[in-house]
Amino acid sequence: KFNRNREMYTVEVVSFLKPKGALGAYSITELYGSSDVELGLRARKSDTILQFVKGRYIVSVFTSKASSMTGCTEIASGLAKRIPAGAFPPDIYERLPKFKMIEQSGLYFMGSKAFQERFSSELAEVFILDRMIEGLAAQYRTDDGIVYFIKIRYPRAEHALDAVNSYLKSRLDRPVILPSEVLNFYTVVARDRTEVYLAGYADWLYVMFNGPPGGKGGELFEYIMRGGK
């Protein structure tokens, strides 16, 4: 508990073994009546609580009847400055190229609830996220607009292929360009004429939405899949 200028605040800190554990736990939980704010890696604020995740920690600062959200925000900001950011394992973060990536657009998720914060419940079902281990989404800026890249890891390679086939079955009414010697991925033409690129390699599913018509986003998709190589 903090006593600050006669105002009482309660601070709760939950630590995890790894930063991605903290972010994963933050992503799959909810804070009723909250809205996102800028603090730490991610943060949200309700009328009485400010909660943020940074490094290996989830920190919650609670107000009381004799305190204010202004003081709550100042305490949370001070605590955030003292917590090192930490690093995420290279298997999912460091291999995602930063070139053309929109800053702070990354979303780490370990289940459908966090995935649905940015995408839809329909997509979560199509990608069979009840089988997934972890995933990451990010936005990239191109000359034709913003594209949305997703990579999802499953326990086995056949699960990733099941997710590919599940998406294709859900879009049977749309034109599909099959993989070839030149293109190592599926291309699905969406109703708005943008393109969706889809591939399964080993235990990973790779998807990119909102690609410009005419296959112009395919090169960027392969570039991201290769980790910027």
Coordinates of C-alpha atoms in Angstrom, one line a residue:
K1 CA 0.0 0.0 0.0
F2 CA 1.1 3.6 -0.8
N3 CA 0.3 6.7 1.2
R4 CA 0.9 9.6 -1.1
N5 CA -0.1 13.1 0.0
R6 CA -2.7 11.5 2.3
E7 CA -4.1 9.5 -0.6
M8 CA -4.1 5.7 -0.3
Y9 CA -3.2 3.4 -3.2
T10 CA -2.8 -0.4 -3.4
V11 CA -0.2 -1.9 -5.7
E12 CA -0.3 -5.5 -6.9
V13 CA 2.7 -7.0 -8.8
V14 CA 2.6 -10.4 -10.4
S15 CA 5.9 -11.8 -11.7
F16 CA 6.5 -14.5 -14.4
L17 CA 9.5 -16.5 -15.4
K18 CA 9.6 -14.9 -18.9
P19 CA 8.3 -11.7 -20.5
K20 CA 6.1 -13.5 -22.9
G21 CA 4.4 -15.3 -20.0
A22 CA 3.5 -11.9 -18.5
L23 CA 2.2 -10.6 -21.9
G24 CA 0.3 -13.8 -22.6
A25 CA -1.4 -13.6 -19.2
Y26 CA -2.2 -9.9 -19.7
S27 CA -3.6 -10.6 -23.2
I28 CA -6.0 -13.4 -22.1
T29 CA -7.4 -11.5 -19.1
E30 CA -9.8 -8.6 -19.0
L31 CA -10.3 -5.5 -16.9
Y32 CA -14.0 -4.6 -16.8
G33 CA -14.8 -1.2 -18.1
S34 CA -11.2 -0.4 -19.1
S35 CA -9.7 1.3 -22.1
D36 CA -6.2 1.1 -23.5
V37 CA -3.6 3.7 -22.4
E38 CA 0.1 4.1 -23.3
L39 CA 2.4 2.7 -20.5
G40 CA 4.9 -0.1 -20.4
L41 CA 4.4 -2.6 -23.2
R42 CA 0.6 -2.5 -22.9
A43 CA -1.7 -0.9 -20.4
R44 CA -5.4 -0.3 -19.6
K45 CA -7.3 1.9 -17.2
S46 CA -10.7 1.7 -15.6
D47 CA -12.3 4.2 -13.2
T48 CA -10.4 2.7 -10.2
I49 CA -7.5 0.6 -11.6
L50 CA -4.5 1.2 -13.9
Q51 CA -2.9 -2.0 -15.0
F52 CA 0.2 -2.5 -17.3
V53 CA 2.6 -5.2 -18.4
K54 CA 6.3 -4.7 -18.8
G55 CA 9.1 -7.2 -18.8
R56 CA 8.3 -10.1 -16.5
Y57 CA 5.6 -8.2 -14.6
I58 CA 1.9 -7.3 -14.6
V59 CA 1.4 -4.3 -12.3
S60 CA -2.0 -3.1 -11.0
V61 CA -2.5 0.1 -9.1
F62 CA -5.8 0.5 -7.3
T63 CA -7.3 3.7 -6.1
S64 CA -9.5 4.1 -3.0
K65 CA -12.2 6.6 -1.9
A66 CA -9.5 8.9 -0.7
S67 CA -7.4 8.9 -3.9
S68 CA -7.5 9.8 -7.6
M69 CA -6.8 8.4 -11.0
T70 CA -4.3 11.2 -11.5
G71 CA -2.2 10.0 -8.6
C72 CA -2.8 6.4 -9.7
T73 CA -1.3 7.2 -13.1
E74 CA 1.7 9.0 -11.6
I75 CA 2.5 6.0 -9.4
A76 CA 2.1 3.5 -12.2
S77 CA 4.3 5.6 -14.5
G78 CA 7.0 5.8 -11.8
L79 CA 6.9 2.0 -11.3
A80 CA 7.0 1.4 -15.1
K81 CA 10.3 3.4 -15.4
R82 CA 11.9 1.1 -12.8
I83 CA 11.1 -2.1 -14.6
P84 CA 13.4 -3.3 -17.4
A85 CA 11.6 -4.0 -20.6
G86 CA 13.0 -7.5 -20.9
A87 CA 13.4 -9.5 -24.2
F88 CA 11.2 -11.9 -25.9
P89 CA 12.6 -15.3 -27.1
P90 CA 13.9 -15.1 -30.7
D91 CA 11.8 -18.0 -32.0
I92 CA 8.8 -15.6 -32.5
Y93 CA 10.0 -12.0 -32.0
E94 CA 13.5 -11.5 -33.3
R95 CA 12.8 -13.3 -36.6
L96 CA 10.0 -10.9 -37.4
P97 CA 11.6 -8.2 -39.6
K98 CA 11.2 -4.6 -38.4
F99 CA 11.6 -3.1 -41.9
K100 CA 8.2 -1.4 -42.8
M101 CA 6.7 -2.7 -39.5
I102 CA 4.4 -0.1 -37.9
E103 CA 5.8 0.7 -34.5
Q104 CA 3.9 -0.8 -31.5
S105 CA 1.6 -2.7 -33.8
G106 CA 2.8 -6.1 -32.5
L107 CA 0.2 -8.3 -30.7
Y108 CA 1.4 -11.4 -28.8
F109 CA -1.3 -13.9 -28.0
M110 CA -1.6 -17.4 -26.5
G111 CA -5.3 -18.0 -27.2
S112 CA -8.4 -16.9 -29.1
K113 CA -9.5 -14.2 -26.5
A114 CA -6.4 -12.1 -27.1
F115 CA -6.5 -12.8 -30.9
Q116 CA -10.1 -11.5 -31.0
E117 CA -8.9 -8.1 -29.6
R118 CA -7.7 -7.3 -33.1
F119 CA -9.4 -9.9 -35.3
S120 CA -12.7 -11.8 -35.2
S121 CA -14.1 -14.8 -33.4
E122 CA -14.9 -16.3 -36.9
L123 CA -11.2 -16.2 -37.8
A124 CA -10.2 -17.6 -34.4
E125 CA -12.5 -20.5 -35.1
V126 CA -11.3 -21.0 -38.7
F127 CA -7.6 -21.0 -37.6
I128 CA -8.5 -23.6 -34.8
L129 CA -6.9 -21.5 -32.1
D130 CA -7.9 -23.9 -29.4
R131 CA -4.9 -26.0 -30.6
M132 CA -2.4 -23.2 -30.8
I133 CA 0.7 -22.6 -28.6
E134 CA 1.4 -19.0 -29.3
G135 CA 1.1 -16.4 -32.0
L136 CA 2.1 -12.9 -33.1
A137 CA 0.4 -10.3 -35.3
A138 CA 1.9 -7.1 -36.7
Q139 CA 1.1 -4.4 -39.2
Y140 CA 3.3 -3.4 -42.1
R141 CA 3.1 -0.3 -44.2
T142 CA 3.4 -0.6 -48.0
D143 CA 3.0 1.8 -50.9
D144 CA -0.5 0.5 -51.3
G145 CA -1.6 0.7 -47.7
I146 CA -1.3 -1.3 -44.5
V147 CA -1.2 -5.2 -44.4
Y148 CA -1.8 -7.4 -41.4
F149 CA 0.7 -10.3 -40.8
I150 CA 0.0 -13.2 -38.5
K151 CA 2.2 -16.2 -37.5
I152 CA 0.8 -18.9 -35.3
R153 CA 2.6 -21.9 -33.8
Y154 CA 0.9 -25.2 -33.2
P155 CA 2.0 -28.4 -31.4
R156 CA 2.4 -30.3 -34.6
A157 CA 2.9 -29.6 -38.3
E158 CA -0.4 -31.3 -39.2
H159 CA -2.2 -28.8 -37.0
A160 CA -0.8 -25.9 -39.1
L161 CA -1.9 -27.6 -42.3
D162 CA -5.4 -28.2 -40.8
A163 CA -5.6 -24.4 -40.1
V164 CA -4.6 -23.7 -43.8
N165 CA -7.3 -26.1 -45.1
S166 CA -9.9 -24.8 -42.6
Y167 CA -9.4 -21.3 -43.9
L168 CA -9.5 -22.4 -47.6
K169 CA -12.8 -24.3 -46.9
S170 CA -14.3 -21.2 -45.3
R171 CA -13.6 -19.2 -48.5
L172 CA -14.8 -21.7 -51.1
D173 CA -16.7 -18.9 -52.8
R174 CA -13.6 -16.9 -53.5
P175 CA -10.9 -17.3 -56.2
V176 CA -7.8 -19.1 -55.0
I177 CA -4.3 -19.3 -56.6
L178 CA -2.6 -22.5 -55.6
P179 CA 1.1 -22.8 -54.6
S180 CA 3.5 -23.4 -57.5
E181 CA 7.2 -23.5 -58.2
V182 CA 7.2 -19.7 -58.2
L183 CA 4.8 -19.1 -55.3
N184 CA 5.1 -21.2 -52.2
F185 CA 1.8 -20.1 -50.7
Y186 CA -2.0 -19.8 -51.4
T187 CA -3.5 -16.6 -52.5
V188 CA -7.2 -16.0 -51.8
V189 CA -8.9 -13.0 -53.4
A190 CA -11.2 -11.3 -50.9
R191 CA -14.5 -9.6 -51.7
D192 CA -12.9 -6.2 -51.8
R193 CA -10.3 -7.5 -54.3
T194 CA -7.5 -7.4 -51.8
E195 CA -5.5 -10.6 -51.4
V196 CA -4.9 -13.0 -48.5
Y197 CA -1.7 -15.0 -48.5
L198 CA -1.6 -18.3 -46.6
A199 CA 1.1 -20.9 -45.9
G200 CA 1.9 -23.6 -43.5
Y201 CA 5.6 -24.6 -42.8
A202 CA 6.5 -27.1 -40.1
D203 CA 4.4 -26.2 -37.1
W204 CA 3.8 -22.6 -38.2
L205 CA 0.8 -21.0 -39.9
Y206 CA 1.6 -17.7 -41.8
V207 CA -1.1 -15.4 -43.0
M208 CA -1.1 -11.9 -44.4
F209 CA -4.4 -9.9 -45.0
N210 CA -5.1 -6.8 -47.1
G211 CA -2.5 -7.5 -49.8
P212 CA -2.8 -5.2 -52.8
P213 CA -4.4 -6.7 -56.0
G214 CA -2.3 -8.3 -58.6
G215 CA 0.0 -10.3 -56.3
K216 CA 2.0 -7.2 -55.4
G217 CA 2.0 -8.2 -51.7
G218 CA 3.4 -11.7 -52.2
E219 CA 7.1 -10.6 -52.2
L220 CA 6.6 -8.9 -48.8
F221 CA 4.8 -11.9 -47.4
E222 CA 7.7 -14.2 -48.3
Y223 CA 10.2 -11.6 -47.0
I224 CA 8.4 -11.6 -43.6
M225 CA 8.1 -15.4 -43.5
R226 CA 11.9 -15.7 -44.1
G227 CA 12.5 -13.3 -41.2
G228 CA 13.7 -10.5 -43.4
K229 CA 16.2 -12.5 -45.5

